[in-house]
CSV table of C-alpha atoms in Angstrom, one decimal:
chain,number,residue,atom,x,y,z
A,1237,UNK,CA,-23.3,-55.1,6.5
A,1238,UNK,CA,-22.8,-52.8,3.4
A,1239,UNK,CA,-25.1,-50.4,5.1
A,1240,UNK,CA,-22.9,-50.0,8.1
A,1241,UNK,CA,-20.5,-48.0,6.1
A,1242,UNK,CA,-22.7,-45.9,4.2
A,1243,UNK,CA,-23.2,-43.3,7.1
A,1244,UNK,CA,-19.8,-42.7,7.4
A,1245,UNK,CA,-18.7,-42.5,4.0
A,1246,UNK,CA,-21.5,-39.9,3.4
A,1247,UNK,CA,-20.3,-38.1,6.7
A,1248,UNK,CA,-16.8,-38.2,5.3
A,1249,UNK,CA,-18.0,-36.6,1.9
A,1250,UNK,CA,-19.9,-33.9,3.7
A,1251,UNK,CA,-16.9,-33.1,6.2
A,1252,UNK,CA,-14.3,-33.0,2.9
A,1253,UNK,CA,-16.7,-30.7,1.1
A,1254,UNK,CA,-17.3,-28.1,4.1
A,1255,UNK,CA,-13.5,-28.0,4.8
A,1256,UNK,CA,-13.1,-27.1,0.8
A,1257,UNK,CA,-15.6,-24.6,1.1
A,1258,UNK,CA,-14.7,-22.8,4.3
A,1259,UNK,CA,-10.7,-22.9,3.0
A,1260,UNK,CA,-9.6,-19.5,1.5
A,1261,UNK,CA,-9.1,-20.3,-2.4
A,1262,UNK,CA,-6.1,-18.4,-3.5
A,1263,UNK,CA,-5.5,-19.0,-7.4
A,1264,UNK,CA,-1.8,-18.9,-7.6
A,1265,UNK,CA,-0.5,-15.7,-8.9
A,1266,UNK,CA,2.1,-16.1,-11.8
A,1267,UNK,CA,3.7,-12.8,-11.7
A,1268,UNK,CA,7.5,-12.7,-11.3
A,1269,UNK,CA,8.2,-11.7,-7.4
A,1270,UNK,CA,11.8,-11.1,-5.8
A,1271,UNK,CA,12.5,-10.9,-2.7
A,1272,UNK,CA,15.1,-8.0,-2.6
A,1273,UNK,CA,17.7,-7.3,0.3
A,1274,UNK,CA,18.2,-3.8,1.1
A,1275,UNK,CA,20.0,-4.5,4.3
A,1276,UNK,CA,20.6,-6.9,7.3
A,1277,UNK,CA,17.5,-7.5,8.2
A,1278,UNK,CA,15.5,-5.5,5.1
A,1279,UNK,CA,13.7,-6.9,2.0
A,1280,UNK,CA,11.1,-6.0,-0.1
A,1281,UNK,CA,9.2,-6.9,-3.2
A,1282,UNK,CA,8.5,-4.0,-6.1
A,1283,UNK,CA,5.5,-3.8,-8.0
A,1284,UNK,CA,5.6,-2.9,-11.9
A,1285,UNK,CA,4.6,0.7,-12.4
A,1286,UNK,CA,1.0,0.8,-14.1
A,1287,UNK,CA,-2.7,0.9,-13.0
A,1288,UNK,CA,-4.4,-1.4,-10.4
A,1289,UNK,CA,-5.3,-4.1,-12.6
A,1290,UNK,CA,-1.9,-4.6,-14.5
A,1291,UNK,CA,0.3,-7.4,-13.7
A,1292,UNK,CA,-2.2,-9.4,-11.7
A,1293,UNK,CA,-2.5,-6.4,-9.3
A,1294,UNK,CA,1.4,-6.5,-8.4
A,1295,UNK,CA,1.7,-2.7,-8.8
A,1296,UNK,CA,2.6,-1.8,-5.2
A,1297,UNK,CA,5.6,-2.7,-2.7
A,1298,UNK,CA,5.5,-4.8,0.7
A,1299,UNK,CA,8.3,-4.9,3.2
A,1300,UNK,CA,9.7,-7.7,4.8
A,1301,UNK,CA,12.1,-7.3,7.9
A,1302,UNK,CA,13.4,-10.7,9.5
A,1303,UNK,CA,14.8,-10.9,13.1
A,1304,UNK,CA,16.0,-13.7,15.0
A,1305,UNK,CA,12.6,-13.8,16.8
A,1306,UNK,CA,10.2,-13.2,14.3
A,1307,UNK,CA,9.2,-11.3,10.8
A,1308,UNK,CA,7.5,-8.0,10.3
A,1309,UNK,CA,5.8,-7.2,7.3
A,1310,UNK,CA,4.9,-3.8,5.9
A,1311,UNK,CA,2.0,-3.8,3.5
A,1312,UNK,CA,0.2,-7.1,2.3
A,1313,UNK,CA,-0.2,-6.1,-1.4
A,1314,UNK,CA,-3.4,-6.1,-3.9
A,1315,UNK,CA,-4.7,-9.7,-3.9
A,1316,UNK,CA,-4.8,-12.8,-1.8
A,1317,UNK,CA,-3.0,-14.5,-4.2
A,1318,UNK,CA,0.0,-12.1,-4.0
A,1319,UNK,CA,-0.1,-12.3,-0.5
A,1320,UNK,CA,0.6,-15.9,-0.4
A,1321,UNK,CA,3.0,-15.5,-3.0
A,1322,UNK,CA,4.9,-13.0,-0.6
A,1323,UNK,CA,4.5,-15.6,2.1
A,1324,UNK,CA,6.0,-18.2,0.1
A,1325,UNK,CA,9.2,-16.0,-0.6
A,1326,UNK,CA,9.5,-15.3,2.8
A,1327,UNK,CA,9.2,-18.8,4.1
A,1328,UNK,CA,12.0,-19.5,1.5
A,1329,UNK,CA,14.4,-17.8,3.4
A,1330,UNK,CA,13.2,-18.1,7.0
A,1331,UNK,CA,10.6,-20.4,9.1
A,1332,UNK,CA,10.4,-17.4,11.8
A,1333,UNK,CA,6.5,-16.7,12.6
A,1334,UNK,CA,4.9,-13.6,10.8
A,1335,UNK,CA,4.3,-11.4,14.1
A,1336,UNK,CA,3.0,-8.0,12.8
A,1337,UNK,CA,1.9,-6.5,9.5
A,1338,UNK,CA,2.1,-2.7,9.7
A,1339,UNK,CA,-0.1,-1.5,6.9
A,1340,UNK,CA,0.9,2.0,5.6
A,1341,UNK,CA,-2.6,2.9,4.6
A,1342,UNK,CA,-6.0,1.3,3.5
A,1343,UNK,CA,-5.9,1.5,-0.2
A,1344,UNK,CA,-6.8,-1.9,-2.1
A,1345,UNK,CA,-3.4,-2.3,-3.7
A,1346,UNK,CA,-1.9,-2.7,-0.4
A,1347,UNK,CA,-4.4,-4.6,1.9
A,1348,UNK,CA,-6.1,-7.2,0.0
A,1349,UNK,CA,-3.5,-9.6,0.8
A,1350,UNK,CA,-4.0,-9.0,4.6
A,1351,UNK,CA,-6.5,-12.3,5.0
A,1352,UNK,CA,-3.1,-14.6,4.3
A,1353,UNK,CA,-1.0,-13.0,7.3
A,1354,UNK,CA,-4.3,-12.9,9.5
A,1355,UNK,CA,-4.4,-16.4,9.0
A,1356,UNK,CA,-0.8,-16.8,10.1
A,1357,UNK,CA,-1.6,-15.1,13.3
A,1358,UNK,CA,0.0,-11.9,12.6
A,1359,UNK,CA,-0.9,-8.8,14.6
A,1360,UNK,CA,-2.2,-6.0,12.2
A,1361,UNK,CA,-1.6,-2.4,12.7
A,1362,UNK,CA,-3.2,0.3,10.9
A,1363,UNK,CA,-3.0,4.1,10.9
A,1364,UNK,CA,-5.7,6.2,12.8
A,1365,UNK,CA,-8.1,7.2,9.7
A,1366,UNK,CA,-8.1,3.9,7.9
A,1367,UNK,CA,-11.5,3.4,9.8
A,1368,UNK,CA,-12.6,6.2,7.7
A,1369,UNK,CA,-12.0,3.9,4.5
A,1370,UNK,CA,-13.2,0.7,6.0
A,1371,UNK,CA,-16.3,2.0,6.8
A,1372,UNK,CA,-16.8,3.7,3.8
A,1373,UNK,CA,-19.1,2.6,0.5
A,1374,UNK,CA,-16.0,3.4,-1.3
A,1375,UNK,CA,-14.4,0.2,0.1
A,1376,UNK,CA,-17.4,-2.1,-0.8
A,1377,UNK,CA,-17.7,-0.6,-3.9
A,1378,UNK,CA,-14.0,-1.1,-4.9
A,1379,UNK,CA,-13.8,-4.6,-3.7
A,1380,UNK,CA,-17.0,-5.6,-5.9
A,1381,UNK,CA,-15.1,-3.8,-8.9
A,1382,UNK,CA,-12.0,-5.6,-8.3
A,1383,UNK,CA,-13.8,-9.0,-7.9
A,1384,UNK,CA,-14.4,-8.4,-11.5
A,1385,UNK,CA,-11.6,-6.4,-12.8
A,1386,UNK,CA,-8.9,-8.7,-10.8
A,1387,UNK,CA,-10.8,-11.8,-11.3
A,1388,UNK,CA,-9.6,-14.6,-10.2
A,1389,UNK,CA,-7.1,-13.3,-8.3
A,1390,UNK,CA,-9.7,-11.1,-6.4
A,1391,UNK,CA,-13.0,-13.2,-5.6
A,1392,UNK,CA,-15.5,-14.1,-3.2
A,1393,UNK,CA,-13.3,-15.3,-0.8
A,1394,UNK,CA,-11.4,-12.1,-0.6
A,1395,UNK,CA,-12.8,-9.9,2.1
A,1396,UNK,CA,-11.7,-6.4,4.0
A,1397,UNK,CA,-9.6,-7.2,7.0
A,1398,UNK,CA,-9.9,-5.0,10.1
A,1399,UNK,CA,-7.1,-4.3,11.9
A,1400,UNK,CA,-5.9,-5.2,15.7
A,1401,UNK,CA,-4.6,-1.7,16.4
A,1402,UNK,CA,-5.5,1.8,15.1
A,1403,UNK,CA,-2.3,4.0,15.9
A,1404,UNK,CA,-2.7,7.8,16.3
A,1405,UNK,CA,0.8,8.4,17.6
A,1406,UNK,CA,4.2,7.3,17.1
A,1407,UNK,CA,5.1,4.0,18.8
A,1408,UNK,CA,8.0,2.0,19.1
A,1409,UNK,CA,8.8,-1.8,19.7
A,1410,UNK,CA,11.5,-4.1,19.7
A,1411,UNK,CA,11.8,-7.6,17.9
A,1412,UNK,CA,14.8,-10.0,17.8
A,1413,UNK,CA,17.2,-7.0,18.7
A,1414,UNK,CA,15.7,-4.7,16.0
A,1415,UNK,CA,14.0,-1.6,17.0
A,1416,UNK,CA,11.1,-0.6,14.8
A,1417,UNK,CA,9.2,2.6,15.0
A,1418,UNK,CA,5.8,3.5,13.4
A,1419,UNK,CA,4.8,7.2,12.6
A,1420,UNK,CA,1.4,7.7,11.8
A,1421,UNK,CA,1.6,10.9,9.8
A,1422,UNK,CA,-2.4,11.8,9.3
A,1423,UNK,CA,-4.2,12.3,6.3
A,1424,UNK,CA,-1.9,13.0,3.6
A,1425,UNK,CA,-2.0,10.4,0.5
A,1426,UNK,CA,-5.2,8.9,2.2
A,1427,UNK,CA,-7.4,9.2,5.2
A,1428,UNK,CA,-4.6,8.1,7.5
A,1429,UNK,CA,-0.9,7.1,6.7
A,1430,UNK,CA,2.1,5.7,8.6
A,1431,UNK,CA,5.8,5.1,8.1
A,1432,UNK,CA,8.0,2.3,9.4
A,1433,UNK,CA,11.6,3.2,10.3
A,1434,UNK,CA,14.0,0.3,11.2
A,1435,UNK,CA,17.2,0.4,13.4
A,1436,UNK,CA,19.6,-0.1,13.3
A,1437,UNK,CA,19.4,-0.6,9.7
A,1438,UNK,CA,18.3,3.1,9.2
A,1439,UNK,CA,15.7,2.3,6.4
A,1440,UNK,CA,12.4,3.9,6.1
A,1441,UNK,CA,9.3,2.3,4.8
A,1442,UNK,CA,7.3,5.3,3.4
A,1443,UNK,CA,4.1,3.9,1.9
A,1444,UNK,CA,2.8,6.1,-0.5
A,1445,UNK,CA,3.9,9.2,0.9
A,1446,UNK,CA,6.8,8.6,-2.0
A,1447,UNK,CA,6.6,7.3,-5.3
A,1448,UNK,CA,9.9,6.5,-6.6
A,1449,UNK,CA,10.4,7.1,-10.4
A,1450,UNK,CA,6.9,7.5,-11.6
A,1451,UNK,CA,4.0,10.0,-11.3
A,1452,UNK,CA,2.2,9.5,-7.7
A,1453,UNK,CA,-1.7,8.9,-7.5
A,1454,UNK,CA,-3.3,11.2,-5.2
A,1455,UNK,CA,-7.0,10.0,-5.3
A,1456,UNK,CA,-8.6,12.1,-2.4
A,1457,UNK,CA,-5.3,13.2,-1.1
A,1458,UNK,CA,-4.6,16.1,0.9
A,1459,UNK,CA,-1.8,17.7,-1.0
A,1460,UNK,CA,-1.2,20.4,1.5
A,1461,UNK,CA,-0.4,18.2,4.7
A,1462,UNK,CA,1.2,15.8,2.1
A,1463,UNK,CA,3.9,18.3,1.5
A,1464,UNK,CA,4.5,19.2,5.1
A,1465,UNK,CA,4.9,15.6,5.9
A,1466,UNK,CA,7.8,15.5,3.0
A,1467,UNK,CA,9.5,18.4,4.2
A,1468,UNK,CA,9.6,16.7,7.7
A,1469,UNK,CA,10.9,13.7,6.1
A,1470,UNK,CA,13.6,15.1,4.3
A,1471,UNK,CA,15.5,16.1,7.5
A,1472,UNK,CA,15.8,12.5,8.5
A,1473,UNK,CA,19.1,10.7,7.8
A,1474,UNK,CA,18.9,7.5,6.2
A,1475,UNK,CA,20.7,4.8,4.2
A,1476,UNK,CA,17.7,3.8,2.1
A,1477,UNK,CA,13.9,4.3,1.5
A,1478,UNK,CA,11.7,1.9,0.2
A,1479,UNK,CA,8.6,3.8,-0.9
A,1480,UNK,CA,5.3,2.2,-1.8
A,1481,UNK,CA,5.7,2.1,-5.3
A,1482,UNK,CA,9.0,2.0,-7.4
A,1483,UNK,CA,12.4,1.0,-6.5
A,1484,UNK,CA,14.4,1.0,-3.0
A,1485,UNK,CA,15.9,4.7,-3.3
A,1486,UNK,CA,19.6,4.5,-2.1
A,1487,UNK,CA,19.5,8.3,-2.3
A,1488,UNK,CA,16.4,9.2,-0.2
A,1489,UNK,CA,16.7,12.8,-0.3
A,1490,UNK,CA,16.5,12.6,-4.2
A,1491,UNK,CA,13.1,10.5,-3.7
A,1492,UNK,CA,11.6,12.7,-1.2
A,1493,UNK,CA,12.4,15.9,-3.4
A,1494,UNK,CA,11.0,14.3,-6.4
A,1495,UNK,CA,7.6,13.6,-5.2
A,1496,UNK,CA,7.6,17.0,-3.2
A,1497,UNK,CA,8.7,18.7,-6.4
A,1498,UNK,CA,5.5,17.2,-8.4
A,1499,UNK,CA,3.0,18.1,-5.7
A,1500,UNK,CA,4.5,21.5,-5.5
A,1501,UNK,CA,4.2,21.9,-9.1
A,1502,UNK,CA,0.8,20.8,-9.2
A,1503,UNK,CA,-0.5,23.1,-6.5
A,1504,UNK,CA,1.6,26.1,-7.8
A,1505,UNK,CA,0.0,25.8,-11.3
A,1506,UNK,CA,-3.4,24.5,-10.1
A,1507,UNK,CA,-3.9,26.9,-7.4
A,1508,UNK,CA,-2.9,30.2,-9.5
A,1509,UNK,CA,-5.7,28.9,-12.0
A,1510,UNK,CA,-8.5,28.1,-9.2
A,1511,UNK,CA,-7.8,31.6,-7.8
A,1512,UNK,CA,-8.2,33.4,-10.8
A,1513,UNK,CA,-11.2,31.5,-11.9
A,1514,UNK,CA,-9.6,29.9,-14.9
A,1515,UNK,CA,-11.9,26.7,-16.2
A,1516,UNK,CA,-9.8,23.5,-15.5
A,1517,UNK,CA,-9.6,22.3,-19.1
A,1518,UNK,CA,-7.9,25.5,-20.0
A,1519,UNK,CA,-5.9,25.7,-16.7
A,1520,UNK,CA,-4.4,22.2,-17.7
A,1521,UNK,CA,-3.6,22.7,-21.1
A,1522,UNK,CA,-1.6,25.6,-20.6
A,1523,UNK,CA,0.9,24.0,-18.2
A,1524,UNK,CA,4.3,22.7,-19.5
A,1525,UNK,CA,4.2,19.0,-18.2
A,1526,UNK,CA,7.4,18.3,-20.1
A,1527,UNK,CA,9.4,17.7,-16.7
A,1528,UNK,CA,7.0,14.9,-15.8
A,1529,UNK,CA,5.7,13.8,-19.2
A,1530,UNK,CA,8.1,10.9,-19.6
A,1531,UNK,CA,7.7,9.4,-16.1
A,1532,UNK,CA,5.7,6.1,-16.0
A,1533,UNK,CA,1.9,6.6,-15.0
A,1534,UNK,CA,2.1,10.2,-16.4
A,1535,UNK,CA,-0.7,9.3,-18.8
A,1536,UNK,CA,-2.9,7.3,-16.4
A,1537,UNK,CA,-2.6,9.7,-13.4
A,1538,UNK,CA,-1.4,13.2,-14.1
A,1539,UNK,CA,-4.9,14.6,-15.6
A,1540,UNK,CA,-6.5,13.4,-12.8
A,1541,UNK,CA,-4.3,14.3,-10.2
A,1542,UNK,CA,-4.4,18.0,-11.4
A,1543,UNK,CA,-8.5,17.8,-11.4
A,1544,UNK,CA,-8.0,16.8,-7.8
A,1545,UNK,CA,-5.5,19.5,-6.9
A,1546,UNK,CA,-7.8,22.0,-8.9
A,1547,UNK,CA,-10.6,21.4,-6.9
A,1548,UNK,CA,-8.9,21.1,-3.2
A,1549,UNK,CA,-7.2,24.5,-4.1
A,1550,UNK,CA,-10.6,26.1,-4.9
A,1551,UNK,CA,-12.0,25.0,-1.7
A,1552,UNK,CA,-9.0,26.3,0.1
A,1553,UNK,CA,-9.7,29.6,-1.7
A,1554,UNK,CA,-13.3,29.7,-0.7
A,1555,UNK,CA,-12.3,28.6,3.0
A,1556,UNK,CA,-9.8,31.4,3.4
């Protein structure tokens, strides 16, 4: 009679093992994360200043807009564990379904949490240009690097999530009485960026078009187009602006001006040196950086930013 129970028992063990292997493994993020209320419908979480591997990867912001018919999330943070923690924070104040995730751009610190929300059934919208990153060798190399530098929070279960839609023009939608406007702005900070405006709250999520209270990270940014985007942004009346990094700005004009001022300064100083064929090291050393030196991330980002702008303005000189 005992033999009759052997096969079911074995099958049960195998099934359980398969389920465990198939389920995503999100080691708990142990960082502090507070869902801060900005307006009637809008909340956000704020990462700390620093490099990508600091604070268990929690160095960027994400937004949450809660309506009576569902939730819209803006960006998904830099690890699945952080995405899972964000979901828990949302569930602590609402049981409304996660309807949509709007990504500001496809950089690792904003998208590795997407798989958590994909599993919730959320539709994912990305800006046109994000596919350039997704299909690049850099995307896979960055994921492998983060599996090492952010282990265990980025691990073998972490994957790049393709969006359901790429947006190449402005689009608005309504959910639960709230109007949302998504505006792709082209290649500025990344290969493709977009913002989210929430009405009637008059709150703008800027993504990494704005870095509040710290030095921006430029990477492969198109600083000339980035400045054009900032100039358009300055004309929009806002109650609050939530940046990709840093605290929500109650004075949006000042936040926009701060990022614009830094980029303009870089282009002015590095552009003049590139035009005069001054070597970068010499050009960098003679610049007075005192207006920005005390900002968070200056030591980590400024020299690389200056070099990127120097090279891009060399290319601009040659193309004219």
